[in-house]
Coordinates of C-alpha atoms in Angstrom, one line a residue:
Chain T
X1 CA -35.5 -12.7 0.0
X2 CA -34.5 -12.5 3.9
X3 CA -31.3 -10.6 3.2
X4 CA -30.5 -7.1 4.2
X5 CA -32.8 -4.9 2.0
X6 CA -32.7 -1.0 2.0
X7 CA -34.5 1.8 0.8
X8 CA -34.6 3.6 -1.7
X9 CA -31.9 2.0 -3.9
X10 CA -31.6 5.4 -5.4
X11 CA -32.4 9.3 -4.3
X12 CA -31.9 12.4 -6.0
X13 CA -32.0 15.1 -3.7
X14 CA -31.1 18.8 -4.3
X15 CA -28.3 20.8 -1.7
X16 CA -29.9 21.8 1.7
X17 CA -32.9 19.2 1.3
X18 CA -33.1 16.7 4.0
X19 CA -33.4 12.8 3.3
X20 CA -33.4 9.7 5.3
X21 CA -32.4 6.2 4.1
X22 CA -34.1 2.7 5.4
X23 CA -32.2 -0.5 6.3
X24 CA -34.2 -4.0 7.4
X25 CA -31.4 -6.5 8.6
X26 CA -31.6 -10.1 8.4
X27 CA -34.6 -10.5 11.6
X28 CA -32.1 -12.5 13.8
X29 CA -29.2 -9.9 13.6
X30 CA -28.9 -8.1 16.4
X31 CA -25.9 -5.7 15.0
X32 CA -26.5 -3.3 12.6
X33 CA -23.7 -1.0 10.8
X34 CA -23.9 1.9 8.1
X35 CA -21.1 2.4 6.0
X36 CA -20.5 5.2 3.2
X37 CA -18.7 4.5 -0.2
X38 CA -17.6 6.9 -2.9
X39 CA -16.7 6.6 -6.1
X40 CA -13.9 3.9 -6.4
X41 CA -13.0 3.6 -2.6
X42 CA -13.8 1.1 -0.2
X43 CA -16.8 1.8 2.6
X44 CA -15.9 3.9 5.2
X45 CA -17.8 2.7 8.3
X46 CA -20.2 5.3 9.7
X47 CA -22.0 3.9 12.5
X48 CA -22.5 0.8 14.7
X49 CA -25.8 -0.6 17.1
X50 CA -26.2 -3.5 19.0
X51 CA -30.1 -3.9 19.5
X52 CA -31.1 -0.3 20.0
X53 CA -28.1 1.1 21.3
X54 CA -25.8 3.0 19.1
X55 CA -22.3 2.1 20.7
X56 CA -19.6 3.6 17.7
X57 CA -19.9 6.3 15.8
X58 CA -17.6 7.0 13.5
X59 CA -16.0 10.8 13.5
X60 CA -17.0 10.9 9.5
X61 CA -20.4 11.3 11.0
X62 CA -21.0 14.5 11.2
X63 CA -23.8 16.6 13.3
X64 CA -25.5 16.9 10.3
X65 CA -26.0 12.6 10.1
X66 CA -28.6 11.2 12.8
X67 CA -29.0 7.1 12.8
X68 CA -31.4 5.4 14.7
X69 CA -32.9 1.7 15.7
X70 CA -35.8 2.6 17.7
X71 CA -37.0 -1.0 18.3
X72 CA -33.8 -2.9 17.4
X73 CA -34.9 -4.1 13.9
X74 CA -35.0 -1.8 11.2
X75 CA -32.2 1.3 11.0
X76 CA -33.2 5.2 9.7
X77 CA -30.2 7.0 8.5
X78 CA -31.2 10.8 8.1
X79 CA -28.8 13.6 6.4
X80 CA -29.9 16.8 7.0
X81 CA -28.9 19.9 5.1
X82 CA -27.6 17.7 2.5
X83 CA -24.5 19.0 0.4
X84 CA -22.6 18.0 -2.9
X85 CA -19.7 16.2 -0.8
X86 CA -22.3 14.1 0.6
X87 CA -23.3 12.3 -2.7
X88 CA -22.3 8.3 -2.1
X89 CA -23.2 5.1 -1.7
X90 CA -25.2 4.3 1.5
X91 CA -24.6 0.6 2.9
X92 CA -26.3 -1.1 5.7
X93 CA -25.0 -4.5 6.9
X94 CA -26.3 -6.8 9.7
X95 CA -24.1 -9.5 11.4
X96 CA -25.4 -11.9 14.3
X97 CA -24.3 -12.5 17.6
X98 CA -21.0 -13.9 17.9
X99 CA -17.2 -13.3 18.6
X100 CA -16.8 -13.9 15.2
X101 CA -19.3 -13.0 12.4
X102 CA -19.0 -11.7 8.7
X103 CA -21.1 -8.8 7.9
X104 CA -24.2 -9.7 5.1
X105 CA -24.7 -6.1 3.4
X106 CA -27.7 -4.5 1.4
X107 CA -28.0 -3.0 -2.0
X108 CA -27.2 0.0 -0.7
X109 CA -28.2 3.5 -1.4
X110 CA -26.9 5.6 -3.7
X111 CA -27.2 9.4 -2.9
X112 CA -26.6 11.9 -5.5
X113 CA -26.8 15.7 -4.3
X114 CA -27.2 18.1 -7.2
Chain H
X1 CA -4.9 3.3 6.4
X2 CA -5.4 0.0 5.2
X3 CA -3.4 -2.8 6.5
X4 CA -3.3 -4.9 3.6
X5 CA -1.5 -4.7 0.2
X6 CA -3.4 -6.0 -3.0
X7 CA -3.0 -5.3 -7.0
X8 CA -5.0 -2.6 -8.4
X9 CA -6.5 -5.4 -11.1
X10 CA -5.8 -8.4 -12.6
X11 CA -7.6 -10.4 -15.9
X12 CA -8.3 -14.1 -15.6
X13 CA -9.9 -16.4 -18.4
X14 CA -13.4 -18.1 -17.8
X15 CA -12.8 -21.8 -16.6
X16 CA -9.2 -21.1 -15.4
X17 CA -8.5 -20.3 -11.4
X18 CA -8.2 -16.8 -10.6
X19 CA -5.2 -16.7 -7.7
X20 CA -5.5 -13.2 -5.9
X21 CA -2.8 -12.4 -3.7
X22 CA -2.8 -9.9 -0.6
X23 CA 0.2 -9.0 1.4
X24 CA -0.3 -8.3 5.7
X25 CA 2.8 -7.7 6.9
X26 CA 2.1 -5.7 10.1
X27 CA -0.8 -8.5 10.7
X28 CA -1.2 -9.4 14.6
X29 CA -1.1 -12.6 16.2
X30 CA -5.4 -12.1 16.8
X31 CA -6.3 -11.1 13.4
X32 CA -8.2 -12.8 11.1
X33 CA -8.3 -12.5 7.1
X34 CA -11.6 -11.6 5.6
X35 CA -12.4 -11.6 2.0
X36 CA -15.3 -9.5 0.7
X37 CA -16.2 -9.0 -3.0
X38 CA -18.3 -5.9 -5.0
X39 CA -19.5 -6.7 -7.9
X40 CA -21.0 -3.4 -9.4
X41 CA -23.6 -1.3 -8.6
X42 CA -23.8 -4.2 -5.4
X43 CA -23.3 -4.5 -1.5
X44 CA -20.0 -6.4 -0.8
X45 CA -20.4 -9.7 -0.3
X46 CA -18.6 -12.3 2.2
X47 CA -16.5 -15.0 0.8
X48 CA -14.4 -16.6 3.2
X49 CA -12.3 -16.0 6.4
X50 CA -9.1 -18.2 8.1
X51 CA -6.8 -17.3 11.1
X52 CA -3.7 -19.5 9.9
X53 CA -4.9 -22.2 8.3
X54 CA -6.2 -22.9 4.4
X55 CA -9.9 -22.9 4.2
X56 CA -11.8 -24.2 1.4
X57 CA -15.6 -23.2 1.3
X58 CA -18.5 -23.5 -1.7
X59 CA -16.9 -20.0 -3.0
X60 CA -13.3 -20.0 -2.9
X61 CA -10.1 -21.1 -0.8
X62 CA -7.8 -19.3 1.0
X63 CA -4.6 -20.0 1.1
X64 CA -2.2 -18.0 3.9
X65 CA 1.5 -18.3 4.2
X66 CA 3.0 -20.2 8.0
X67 CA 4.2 -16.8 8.7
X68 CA 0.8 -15.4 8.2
X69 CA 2.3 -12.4 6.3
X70 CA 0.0 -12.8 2.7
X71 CA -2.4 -14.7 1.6
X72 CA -4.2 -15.9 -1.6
X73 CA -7.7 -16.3 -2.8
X74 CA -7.9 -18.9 -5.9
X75 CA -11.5 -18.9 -7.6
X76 CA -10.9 -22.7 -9.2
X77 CA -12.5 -21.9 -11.8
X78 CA -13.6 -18.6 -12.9
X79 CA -16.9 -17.2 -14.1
X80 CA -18.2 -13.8 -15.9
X81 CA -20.2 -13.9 -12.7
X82 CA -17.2 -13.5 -10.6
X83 CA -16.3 -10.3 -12.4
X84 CA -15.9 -7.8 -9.1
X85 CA -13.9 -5.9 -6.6
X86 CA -11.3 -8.3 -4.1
X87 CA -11.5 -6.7 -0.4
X88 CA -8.6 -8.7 1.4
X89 CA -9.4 -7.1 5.2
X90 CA -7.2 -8.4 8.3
X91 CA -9.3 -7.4 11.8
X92 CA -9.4 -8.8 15.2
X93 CA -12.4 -11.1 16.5
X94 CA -14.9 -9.2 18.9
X95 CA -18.4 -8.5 19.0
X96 CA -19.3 -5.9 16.7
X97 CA -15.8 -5.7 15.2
X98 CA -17.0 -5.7 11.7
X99 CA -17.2 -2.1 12.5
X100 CA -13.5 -1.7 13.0
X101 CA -13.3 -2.9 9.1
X102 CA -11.1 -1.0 7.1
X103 CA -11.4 -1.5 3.4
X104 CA -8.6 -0.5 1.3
X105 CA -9.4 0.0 -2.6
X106 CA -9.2 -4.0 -3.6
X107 CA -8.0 -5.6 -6.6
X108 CA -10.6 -5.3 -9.4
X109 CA -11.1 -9.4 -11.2
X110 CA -11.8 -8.8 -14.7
X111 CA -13.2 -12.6 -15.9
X112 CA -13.0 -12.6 -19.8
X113 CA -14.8 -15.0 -22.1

């Protein structure tokens, strides 16, 4: 499979615990966002990079959310100090270079804070 | 805020086409209409795009009206499989723009046997 995978597909985490979420884009993609989804809404975007450089970040992304692409392939998203509020589903997508491009999502990864 | 308008749900039969409508009033002259779907438990997933013309693909067609105000997705012919969430999203072109996405709560395709 060389679409966007991420990892885990599930966490369980308790309140104040720290976690971080993997994302592998497609290899050519050289754009990489995170979006968060809860229950019954659409994804919110969170976060955007081009290569390594994180360019957007969204204002839902608080101090407490970190996002990196060290080497311009694979994405960490980190939640420290995790609360209840913060349960949701995780999504990564990748989209190539382009004026133009859809975005190909993962799985996703669904956070549940207890 | 979402820009676009769409039914909460609708119900199709297997076999038939599945028409699902989106209104964009307020779209601009730039933007483009994307549809996604989500079926559950799932990432959304890309079905097709057009400026101002119908496009057809291996998925759906989409259909938008000369004044570019609403548009349509037909499914010709429906499956269990296409049982999901409808994202109708109007954005403008650009690189990286699919961060500038906003996704409004779609219409919900039940396909019934």
């Amino acid at each position: 499979d060389t679409g966007v995978s991420q990892d885990p597909r599930h966490k369980i985490t308790k309140r104040g615990q720290n976690v971080t979420f993997r994302c592998d884009p497609i290899s050519e993609h050289n754009r990489l966002y995170w979006y968060r989804q809860t229950l019954g809404q659409g994804p919110e975007f969170l976060t955007y990079f081009q290569n390594e450089a994180q360019l957007e970040k969204s204002r839902l992304l608080s101090d407490r959310f970190s996002a990196e692409r060290p080497k311009g392939s694979f994405s960490t998203l980190e939640i420290q100090r995790t609360e209840q509020g913060d349960s949701a589903m995780y999504l990564c997508a990748s989209s190539p270079t382009g004026w133009h491009t859809e975005a190909f999502f993962g799985q996703g990864t669904r956070l549940t804070v207890v | 805020d979402a820009k676009t308008t769409q039914p909460p749900s609708m119900d199709c039969a297997e076999g038939r086409a599945a028409n699902l409508p989106c209104n964009h009033s307020t779209i601009s002259g730039n933007e483009y209409v994307y549809w996604y779907r989500q079926i559950h438990s799932q990432g959304p997933q890309y079905i097709i795009h057009g400026l101002k013309n119908n496009e057809t693909n291996e998925m759906a067609s989409l259909i938008i009206t000369e004044d570019r105000k609403s548009s349509t997705l037909i499914l010709p012919h429906a499956t269990l499989r296409d049982t999901a969430v409808y994202y109708c999203i109007v954005f403008p072109p650009g690189a990286g723009n699919n961060r500038k996405l906003i996704w409004g709560l779609g219409t919900s395709l039940a396909v019934n046997p």
